[in-house]
mmCIF file of C-alpha atoms in Angstrom:
data_model
loop_
_atom_site.group_PDB
_atom_site.id
_atom_site.type_symbol
_atom_site.label_atom_id
_atom_site.label_comp_id
_atom_site.label_asym_id
_atom_site.label_seq_id
_atom_site.Cartn_x
_atom_site.Cartn_y
_atom_site.Cartn_z
ATOM 1 C CA MET G 49 164.789 -25.858 129.354
ATOM 2 C CA ILE G 50 161.672 -23.668 129.849
ATOM 3 C CA GLU G 51 158.453 -24.861 131.473
ATOM 4 C CA LEU G 52 155.483 -22.526 131.721
ATOM 5 C CA GLU G 53 152.679 -23.977 133.799
ATOM 6 C CA GLN G 54 149.223 -22.361 133.801
ATOM 7 C CA ILE G 55 150.602 -18.855 133.341
ATOM 8 C CA SER G 56 148.087 -16.031 133.608
ATOM 9 C CA LYS G 57 148.731 -12.297 133.628
ATOM 10 C CA THR G 58 145.996 -9.818 134.490
ATOM 11 C CA PHE G 59 146.241 -6.032 134.278
ATOM 12 C CA ALA G 60 143.921 -3.404 135.711
ATOM 13 C CA ASP G 61 142.704 -0.928 133.086
ATOM 14 C CA ALA G 62 140.220 1.827 133.923
ATOM 15 C CA GLY G 63 138.743 -0.201 136.738
ATOM 16 C CA ARG G 64 138.385 -3.448 134.805
ATOM 17 C CA GLU G 65 140.549 -6.536 134.546
ATOM 18 C CA VAL G 66 142.344 -7.321 131.285
ATOM 19 C CA HIS G 67 143.465 -10.937 130.893
ATOM 20 C CA ALA G 68 146.553 -10.520 128.692
ATOM 21 C CA VAL G 69 147.641 -14.138 129.204
ATOM 22 C CA ASN G 70 145.178 -16.810 130.243
ATOM 23 C CA ASP G 71 146.198 -20.254 131.556
ATOM 24 C CA VAL G 72 149.114 -20.936 129.193
ATOM 25 C CA SER G 73 151.265 -24.042 129.612
ATOM 26 C CA LEU G 74 154.253 -24.592 127.310
ATOM 27 C CA THR G 75 157.432 -26.648 127.314
ATOM 28 C CA ILE G 76 160.379 -25.286 125.316
ATOM 29 C CA ARG G 77 163.214 -27.751 124.964
ATOM 30 C CA ASN G 78 166.909 -27.069 125.223
ATOM 31 C CA GLY G 79 168.194 -25.894 121.815
ATOM 32 C CA ASP G 80 164.736 -25.159 120.383
ATOM 33 C CA VAL G 81 164.025 -22.218 118.142
ATOM 34 C CA PHE G 82 160.490 -21.781 119.406
ATOM 35 C CA GLY G 83 158.141 -19.339 117.704
ATOM 36 C CA ILE G 84 155.171 -17.707 119.424
ATOM 37 C CA ILE G 85 152.879 -16.098 116.885
ATOM 38 C CA GLY G 86 149.633 -14.165 117.021
ATOM 39 C CA PHE G 87 147.915 -11.028 115.835
ATOM 40 C CA SER G 88 148.408 -7.766 117.763
ATOM 41 C CA GLY G 89 146.877 -8.037 121.219
ATOM 42 C CA ALA G 90 147.097 -11.836 121.330
ATOM 43 C CA GLY G 91 149.247 -11.719 124.482
ATOM 44 C CA LYS G 92 152.471 -13.070 122.997
ATOM 45 C CA SER G 93 154.731 -10.204 124.139
ATOM 46 C CA THR G 94 153.308 -10.327 127.655
ATOM 47 C CA LEU G 95 153.894 -14.076 127.736
ATOM 48 C CA VAL G 96 157.542 -13.797 126.716
ATOM 49 C CA ARG G 97 158.106 -11.071 129.324
ATOM 50 C CA CYS G 98 156.799 -13.513 131.922
ATOM 51 C CA ILE G 99 159.611 -15.939 131.028
ATOM 52 C CA ASN G 100 162.305 -13.662 132.481
ATOM 53 C CA LEU G 101 159.895 -11.979 134.906
ATOM 54 C CA LEU G 102 159.949 -8.539 133.320
ATOM 55 C CA GLU G 103 156.277 -9.168 134.000
ATOM 56 C CA ARG G 104 155.539 -11.327 137.024
ATOM 57 C CA PRO G 105 152.693 -13.748 136.309
ATOM 58 C CA THR G 106 149.477 -13.218 138.241
ATOM 59 C CA GLU G 107 149.205 -17.002 138.434
ATOM 60 C CA GLY G 108 151.310 -19.980 137.430
ATOM 61 C CA SER G 109 154.949 -20.954 137.530
ATOM 62 C CA VAL G 110 158.028 -20.404 135.342
ATOM 63 C CA ARG G 111 160.775 -23.017 135.556
ATOM 64 C CA ILE G 112 164.104 -22.917 133.746
ATOM 65 C CA ASP G 113 166.249 -26.032 134.079
ATOM 66 C CA GLY G 114 163.907 -27.090 136.860
ATOM 67 C CA LYS G 115 164.427 -23.897 138.890
ATOM 68 C CA GLU G 116 161.331 -21.921 139.862
ATOM 69 C CA LEU G 117 162.060 -18.339 138.746
ATOM 70 C CA THR G 118 159.206 -16.686 140.605
ATOM 71 C CA ARG G 119 160.994 -17.501 143.871
ATOM 72 C CA MET G 120 164.395 -16.174 142.806
ATOM 73 C CA PRO G 121 165.720 -12.670 143.575
ATOM 74 C CA ALA G 122 165.903 -10.286 140.612
ATOM 75 C CA LYS G 123 169.718 -10.209 140.524
ATOM 76 C CA GLU G 124 169.785 -13.929 139.737
ATOM 77 C CA LEU G 125 167.455 -13.653 136.740
ATOM 78 C CA ARG G 126 170.201 -13.527 134.122
ATOM 79 C CA GLN G 127 169.612 -16.776 132.300
ATOM 80 C CA ALA G 128 167.709 -15.059 129.482
ATOM 81 C CA GLY G 129 168.917 -12.238 127.254
ATOM 82 C CA MET G 130 166.287 -10.196 125.451
ATOM 83 C CA ILE G 131 166.129 -8.198 122.219
ATOM 84 C CA PHE G 132 163.274 -5.957 121.134
ATOM 85 C CA GLN G 133 161.637 -4.516 118.034
ATOM 86 C CA HIS G 134 162.988 -1.021 118.721
ATOM 87 C CA PHE G 135 166.484 -2.086 119.882
ATOM 88 C CA ASN G 136 166.362 -0.153 123.211
ATOM 89 C CA LEU G 137 169.952 1.049 122.860
ATOM 90 C CA MET G 138 171.066 3.969 125.032
ATOM 91 C CA PRO G 139 171.631 6.883 122.616
ATOM 92 C CA SER G 140 174.211 8.644 124.804
ATOM 93 C CA ARG G 141 176.541 5.636 124.909
ATOM 94 C CA THR G 142 178.724 4.246 122.158
ATOM 95 C CA ILE G 143 178.024 0.757 120.836
ATOM 96 C CA PHE G 144 180.915 -0.452 122.998
ATOM 97 C CA GLY G 145 179.323 1.226 126.012
ATOM 98 C CA ASN G 146 175.913 -0.284 125.283
ATOM 99 C CA VAL G 147 177.285 -3.818 125.086
ATOM 100 C CA ALA G 148 179.501 -3.307 128.146
ATOM 101 C CA TYR G 149 176.656 -1.935 130.281
ATOM 102 C CA PRO G 150 175.226 -5.338 131.422
ATOM 103 C CA LEU G 151 178.707 -6.325 132.626
ATOM 104 C CA LYS G 152 178.776 -3.633 135.322
ATOM 105 C CA GLY G 153 178.980 -5.438 138.628
ATOM 106 C CA SER G 154 180.001 -8.694 136.947
ATOM 107 C CA GLY G 155 183.336 -8.806 138.768
ATOM 108 C CA LEU G 156 185.323 -8.692 135.510
ATOM 109 C CA ARG G 157 188.291 -6.359 135.237
ATOM 110 C CA LYS G 158 188.147 -3.464 132.782
ATOM 111 C CA ASP G 159 190.426 -5.222 130.303
ATOM 112 C CA GLN G 160 188.361 -8.412 130.548
ATOM 113 C CA ILE G 161 185.180 -6.471 129.839
ATOM 114 C CA ALA G 162 186.806 -4.818 126.810
ATOM 115 C CA GLU G 163 187.955 -8.179 125.479
ATOM 116 C CA LYS G 164 184.503 -9.695 125.903
ATOM 117 C CA VAL G 165 182.699 -6.745 124.295
ATOM 118 C CA ARG G 166 184.977 -6.849 121.249
ATOM 119 C CA LYS G 167 184.473 -10.593 120.879
ATOM 120 C CA LEU G 168 180.707 -10.100 120.964
ATOM 121 C CA LEU G 169 180.800 -7.274 118.424
ATOM 122 C CA ASP G 170 182.905 -9.449 116.171
ATOM 123 C CA LEU G 171 180.481 -12.355 116.651
ATOM 124 C CA VAL G 172 177.522 -10.289 115.443
ATOM 125 C CA GLY G 173 179.483 -8.667 112.605
ATOM 126 C CA ILE G 174 179.912 -5.056 113.735
ATOM 127 C CA ALA G 175 183.433 -5.050 115.202
ATOM 128 C CA ASP G 176 184.176 -1.816 113.339
ATOM 129 C CA LYS G 177 181.292 0.064 115.025
ATOM 130 C CA GLU G 178 182.434 0.007 118.660
ATOM 131 C CA ASN G 179 183.033 3.764 118.794
ATOM 132 C CA ALA G 180 179.897 4.722 116.876
ATOM 133 C CA TYR G 181 176.676 5.901 118.516
ATOM 134 C CA PRO G 182 173.286 4.260 117.866
ATOM 135 C CA SER G 183 172.156 7.220 115.750
ATOM 136 C CA GLN G 184 175.002 6.503 113.326
ATOM 137 C CA LEU G 185 173.936 2.895 112.684
ATOM 138 C CA SER G 186 171.425 1.347 110.315
ATOM 139 C CA GLY G 187 168.497 -0.616 111.699
ATOM 140 C CA GLY G 188 170.221 -3.920 111.099
ATOM 141 C CA GLN G 189 173.415 -2.733 112.781
ATOM 142 C CA LYS G 190 171.416 -1.511 115.789
ATOM 143 C CA GLN G 191 169.759 -4.906 116.116
ATOM 144 C CA ARG G 192 173.150 -6.622 115.906
ATOM 145 C CA ALA G 193 174.348 -4.355 118.726
ATOM 146 C CA ALA G 194 171.250 -5.235 120.736
ATOM 147 C CA ILE G 195 171.946 -8.930 120.200
ATOM 148 C CA ALA G 196 175.555 -8.488 121.346
ATOM 149 C CA ARG G 197 174.337 -6.708 124.494
ATOM 150 C CA ALA G 198 171.814 -9.490 125.173
ATOM 151 C CA LEU G 199 174.642 -12.052 124.953
ATOM 152 C CA ALA G 200 176.914 -10.166 127.361
ATOM 153 C CA ASN G 201 175.943 -12.221 130.418
ATOM 154 C CA ASP G 202 176.284 -15.544 128.565
ATOM 155 C CA PRO G 203 172.581 -16.409 128.638
ATOM 156 C CA ASP G 204 171.267 -19.895 127.900
ATOM 157 C CA ILE G 205 168.124 -18.378 126.374
ATOM 158 C CA LEU G 206 167.597 -15.480 123.983
ATOM 159 C CA LEU G 207 164.118 -13.929 123.944
ATOM 160 C CA CYS G 208 163.334 -12.077 120.707
ATOM 161 C CA ASP G 209 160.279 -9.819 120.895
ATOM 162 C CA GLU G 210 159.388 -8.779 117.313
ATOM 163 C CA ALA G 211 163.139 -8.444 116.737
ATOM 164 C CA THR G 212 162.831 -8.032 112.959
ATOM 165 C CA SER G 213 159.569 -6.073 112.653
ATOM 166 C CA ALA G 214 161.311 -2.713 112.236
ATOM 167 C CA LEU G 215 163.666 -4.018 109.545
ATOM 168 C CA ASP G 216 163.447 -4.271 105.765
ATOM 169 C CA PRO G 217 163.144 -7.776 104.224
ATOM 170 C CA GLN G 218 166.816 -8.114 103.272
ATOM 171 C CA THR G 219 168.028 -7.016 106.710
ATOM 172 C CA THR G 220 165.426 -9.252 108.363
ATOM 173 C CA LYS G 221 166.844 -12.249 106.522
ATOM 174 C CA ALA G 222 170.393 -11.369 107.641
ATOM 175 C CA ILE G 223 169.333 -11.020 111.298
ATOM 176 C CA LEU G 224 167.449 -14.317 111.174
ATOM 177 C CA LYS G 225 170.537 -16.019 109.755
ATOM 178 C CA LEU G 226 172.568 -14.556 112.629
ATOM 179 C CA LEU G 227 170.073 -15.830 115.212
ATOM 180 C CA GLU G 228 170.071 -19.230 113.540
ATOM 181 C CA ARG G 229 173.869 -19.334 113.729
ATOM 182 C CA LEU G 230 173.853 -18.390 117.433
ATOM 183 C CA ASN G 231 171.429 -21.225 118.090
ATOM 184 C CA ARG G 232 173.529 -23.700 116.120
ATOM 185 C CA GLU G 233 177.025 -22.701 117.222
ATOM 186 C CA LEU G 234 176.415 -21.551 120.815
ATOM 187 C CA GLY G 235 173.521 -23.868 121.617
ATOM 188 C CA ILE G 236 171.374 -20.956 122.764
ATOM 189 C CA THR G 237 167.652 -21.645 123.013
ATOM 190 C CA LEU G 238 165.671 -19.023 121.079
ATOM 191 C CA VAL G 239 162.127 -17.891 121.824
ATOM 192 C CA VAL G 240 160.899 -15.815 118.885
ATOM 193 C CA ILE G 241 157.831 -13.594 119.267
ATOM 194 C CA THR G 242 156.434 -12.465 115.926
ATOM 195 C CA HIS G 243 153.273 -11.748 113.951
ATOM 196 C CA GLU G 244 154.983 -12.851 110.733
ATOM 197 C CA MET G 245 154.604 -16.460 109.618
ATOM 198 C CA ALA G 246 157.573 -15.964 107.280
ATOM 199 C CA VAL G 247 159.857 -15.532 110.308
ATOM 200 C CA VAL G 248 158.572 -18.755 111.870
ATOM 201 C CA LYS G 249 159.073 -20.648 108.607
ATOM 202 C CA GLU G 250 162.608 -19.312 108.243
ATOM 203 C CA ILE G 251 164.184 -20.407 111.542
ATOM 204 C CA CYS G 252 161.775 -22.042 114.008
ATOM 205 C CA ASN G 253 161.411 -25.763 114.631
ATOM 206 C CA ARG G 254 158.341 -25.480 116.880
ATOM 207 C CA VAL G 255 155.569 -22.911 117.110
ATOM 208 C CA ALA G 256 152.675 -21.908 119.364
ATOM 209 C CA VAL G 257 149.770 -19.849 118.000
ATOM 210 C CA MET G 258 148.153 -17.417 120.452
ATOM 211 C CA ASP G 259 144.748 -15.753 120.411
ATOM 212 C CA HIS G 260 143.184 -13.631 123.165
ATOM 213 C CA GLY G 261 145.784 -14.701 125.719
ATOM 214 C CA ARG G 262 145.523 -18.434 125.045
ATOM 215 C CA VAL G 263 147.594 -20.914 123.043
ATOM 216 C CA VAL G 264 145.183 -22.331 120.462
ATOM 217 C CA GLU G 265 147.619 -24.536 118.545
ATOM 218 C CA GLU G 266 151.140 -25.830 119.092
ATOM 219 C CA GLY G 267 153.496 -28.230 117.395
ATOM 220 C CA GLU G 268 156.290 -28.849 114.927
ATOM 221 C CA VAL G 269 156.404 -26.031 112.362
ATOM 222 C CA PHE G 270 156.031 -28.339 109.353
ATOM 223 C CA SER G 271 152.984 -30.072 110.851
ATOM 224 C CA VAL G 272 151.293 -26.819 111.832
ATOM 225 C CA PHE G 273 151.854 -25.327 108.362
ATOM 226 C CA ALA G 274 150.896 -28.459 106.469
ATOM 227 C CA SER G 275 147.802 -29.373 108.515
ATOM 228 C CA PRO G 276 146.596 -26.420 110.627
ATOM 229 C CA LYS G 277 143.813 -27.465 112.975
ATOM 230 C CA GLU G 278 142.506 -24.025 113.966
ATOM 231 C CA GLU G 279 140.894 -21.359 111.795
ATOM 232 C CA LEU G 280 143.217 -18.698 113.244
ATOM 233 C CA THR G 281 146.252 -20.707 112.130
ATOM 234 C CA ARG G 282 144.770 -21.176 108.681
ATOM 235 C CA SER G 283 144.185 -17.426 108.387
ATOM 236 C CA PHE G 284 147.829 -16.773 109.290
ATOM 237 C CA ILE G 285 149.021 -19.208 106.657
ATOM 238 C CA LYS G 286 146.812 -17.579 104.024
ATOM 239 C CA THR G 287 148.690 -14.309 104.512
ATOM 240 C CA THR G 288 151.920 -15.941 103.321
ATOM 241 C CA SER G 289 150.669 -18.090 100.437
ATOM 242 C CA ASN G 290 149.785 -17.261 96.845
ATOM 243 C CA LEU G 291 147.454 -20.266 96.785
ATOM 244 C CA GLN G 292 144.664 -18.170 98.299
ATOM 245 C CA LYS G 293 144.636 -15.668 95.428
ATOM 246 C CA ILE G 294 142.446 -17.935 93.318
ATOM 247 C CA GLU G 295 139.347 -16.765 95.218
ATOM 248 C CA GLU G 296 140.211 -13.149 94.313
ATOM 249 C CA LEU G 297 140.534 -14.050 90.625
ATOM 250 C CA ILE G 298 137.172 -15.827 90.696
ATOM 251 C CA ALA G 299 135.484 -12.900 92.461
ATOM 252 C CA ALA G 300 136.954 -10.508 89.874
ATOM 253 C CA LYS G 301 135.705 -12.753 87.009
ATOM 254 C CA SER G 302 139.210 -12.899 85.581
ATOM 255 C CA PRO G 303 139.486 -14.549 82.151
ATOM 256 C CA VAL G 304 142.333 -16.588 83.652
ATOM 257 C CA VAL G 305 139.747 -18.675 85.518
ATOM 258 C CA ALA G 306 137.070 -18.912 82.796
ATOM 259 C CA LEU G 307 136.177 -22.606 82.457
ATOM 260 C CA LYS G 308 135.036 -24.735 79.573
ATOM 261 C CA PRO G 309 132.284 -27.313 80.163
ATOM 262 C CA GLY G 310 133.450 -30.068 82.497
ATOM 263 C CA GLU G 311 136.568 -28.299 83.754
ATOM 264 C CA ARG G 312 137.383 -27.736 87.404
ATOM 265 C CA ILE G 313 139.651 -25.368 89.296
ATOM 266 C CA VAL G 314 141.505 -27.339 91.956
ATOM 267 C CA ARG G 315 143.905 -26.405 94.716
ATOM 268 C CA LEU G 316 146.401 -29.107 95.636
ATOM 269 C CA SER G 317 148.178 -28.674 98.977
ATOM 270 C CA TYR G 318 151.109 -30.800 100.047
ATOM 271 C CA VAL G 319 150.430 -31.908 103.602
ATOM 272 C CA GLY G 320 153.065 -34.647 103.855
ATOM 273 C CA ARG G 321 156.785 -34.857 103.254
ATOM 274 C CA ASN G 322 156.331 -36.423 99.795
ATOM 275 C CA ALA G 323 156.111 -33.254 97.697
ATOM 276 C CA SER G 324 159.345 -34.137 95.939
ATOM 277 C CA GLU G 325 157.542 -36.976 94.128
ATOM 278 C CA PRO G 326 156.337 -36.177 90.574
ATOM 279 C CA LEU G 327 152.688 -36.324 91.653
ATOM 280 C CA ILE G 328 151.159 -34.138 88.937
ATOM 281 C CA SER G 329 153.017 -35.649 86.002
ATOM 282 C CA THR G 330 152.208 -39.142 87.290
ATOM 283 C CA MET G 331 148.533 -38.213 87.602
ATOM 284 C CA THR G 332 148.282 -36.824 84.073
ATOM 285 C CA LYS G 333 149.976 -39.856 82.521
ATOM 286 C CA LYS G 334 148.053 -42.431 84.547
ATOM 287 C CA TYR G 335 144.562 -40.988 84.102
ATOM 288 C CA GLY G 336 144.824 -39.035 80.847
ATOM 289 C CA VAL G 337 143.784 -35.736 82.444
ATOM 290 C CA ILE G 338 145.422 -32.335 82.046
ATOM 291 C CA LEU G 339 146.260 -29.832 84.797
ATOM 292 C CA ASN G 340 146.835 -26.325 83.461
ATOM 293 C CA ILE G 341 148.709 -24.670 86.318
ATOM 294 C CA ILE G 342 147.583 -21.123 87.139
ATOM 295 C CA PHE G 343 150.165 -20.644 89.874
ATOM 296 C CA ALA G 344 152.166 -22.594 92.429
ATOM 297 C CA ASP G 345 153.752 -21.770 95.768
ATOM 298 C CA ILE G 346 156.244 -24.274 97.154
ATOM 299 C CA GLU G 347 158.947 -23.572 99.706
ATOM 300 C CA ILE G 348 161.170 -25.524 102.071
ATOM 301 C CA VAL G 349 160.145 -25.706 105.736
ATOM 302 C CA GLN G 350 162.247 -27.845 108.086
ATOM 303 C CA ASN G 351 164.028 -29.399 105.087
ATOM 304 C CA ALA G 352 160.796 -30.564 103.434
ATOM 305 C CA PRO G 353 158.779 -29.005 100.581
ATOM 306 C CA ILE G 354 155.475 -27.459 101.572
ATOM 307 C CA GLY G 355 152.863 -25.509 99.645
ATOM 308 C CA GLY G 356 150.920 -26.501 96.586
ATOM 309 C CA THR G 357 149.474 -25.756 93.170
ATOM 310 C CA VAL G 358 146.311 -24.192 91.741
ATOM 311 C CA GLY G 359 145.224 -25.161 88.249
ATOM 312 C CA ILE G 360 142.421 -25.974 85.832
ATOM 313 C CA LEU G 361 141.782 -29.698 85.556
ATOM 314 C CA SER G 362 140.254 -31.068 82.377
ATOM 315 C CA GLY G 363 139.474 -34.492 80.973
ATOM 316 C CA PRO G 364 136.819 -37.190 81.317
ATOM 317 C CA ARG G 365 134.798 -36.616 84.514
ATOM 318 C CA ASP G 366 135.309 -40.135 85.842
ATOM 319 C CA LYS G 367 139.062 -39.938 85.220
ATOM 320 C CA MET G 368 139.286 -36.585 87.008
ATOM 321 C CA ASP G 369 137.500 -38.108 90.014
ATOM 322 C CA GLU G 370 139.898 -41.065 90.034
ATOM 323 C CA ALA G 371 142.936 -38.792 89.702
ATOM 324 C CA LEU G 372 141.867 -36.551 92.598
ATOM 325 C CA GLU G 373 141.097 -39.555 94.796
ATOM 326 C CA ASP G 374 144.537 -40.964 93.988
ATOM 327 C CA LEU G 375 146.141 -37.686 95.103
ATOM 328 C CA ARG G 376 144.182 -37.763 98.355
ATOM 329 C CA SER G 377 145.478 -41.267 99.011
ATOM 330 C CA LYS G 378 149.020 -39.874 98.664
ATOM 331 C CA ASN G 379 148.358 -37.357 101.456
ATOM 332 C CA VAL G 380 147.743 -34.396 99.129
ATOM 333 C CA GLY G 381 145.068 -31.915 100.184
ATOM 334 C CA VAL G 382 142.536 -31.558 97.356
ATOM 335 C CA GLU G 383 139.993 -28.721 97.067
ATOM 336 C CA VAL G 384 137.682 -28.253 94.100
ATOM 337 C CA ILE G 385 137.323 -24.464 94.065
ATOM 338 C CA LEU G 386 135.075 -24.161 91.003
ATOM 339 C CA ASP G 387 133.361 -26.826 88.895
ATOM 340 C CA ALA G 388 131.878 -26.095 85.474
ATOM 341 C CA GLY G 389 129.989 -29.373 85.564
ATOM 342 C CA ASP G 390 128.512 -30.540 82.278
ATOM 343 C CA SER G 391 126.962 -27.151 81.448
ATOM 344 C CA GLU G 392 127.922 -24.757 78.689
ATOM 345 C CA SER G 393 131.119 -22.648 78.962
ATOM 346 C CA VAL G 394 131.352 -21.017 82.356
ATOM 347 C CA SER G 395 132.879 -17.611 83.071
ATOM 348 C CA ALA G 396 133.954 -17.408 86.706
#
């Protein structure tokens, strides 16, 4: 569906060149929900604006369905709708007027435009707001109106630039469910720009991680979350997981992590699709060791459990070693965070 080949975008700023996007190549397949994630300034918004040529690349090519967009006139660039963080609705027009605006010059009669607008408002769940103005709507309702407007020209692709960043968590979830439904029922390809890993986990099937204008990691969402290859990706994942809090407890010398001689604090991370197996209970029965769970964080990503457990492991040293090695053989990530060894009682 979308092929970006060696895309670069350079801006002039106070006499110097700023490389917002640097030699990015991506393939986004028909029907994908493709996430592009990165910290502020990573270049992700500039990259997505290059897809529909709101920003023309300094170098590289953009192809949609095999057609080279950089050679097409602006009036033909209607294959991608776009929604933004701040909605971009026109305050002086009603919601009906906002959604109808892209249909000016479409060749449709007035009654056909009205019928289409009402169908779109019904599709996004705000059919009763057609005569309201943007100032009278909640943030979620405004974003639904923006989505309806983006769909007005029947795009094959919907570009979402931080579309949920201005919304509260409950409204964010509702908007993501709507986008997911549009992808499923209408077959629209979604490109989702975000700095929130939670958004990627919720609806995306593939993801690219950007840093300083480059894509540093790309792949299936489950694989990237379960086995991140780059430090930047790992730092993103840490922001969404409770499993990293163990270091804070150790640094604070919490009594929760005070160890007796021989005990270890371990972090077990599920990096395969076998987390539904009773791994911990099997380990304790087989090797006669005990895992006292401090906390766990497991969620479903792409229909498979992902996450892990942090706990205090106790028992004979040789049996603990055998148990941890057994877990590793079952594709479980094993980290020994703190080891009391054979010394006297240890306070973290």
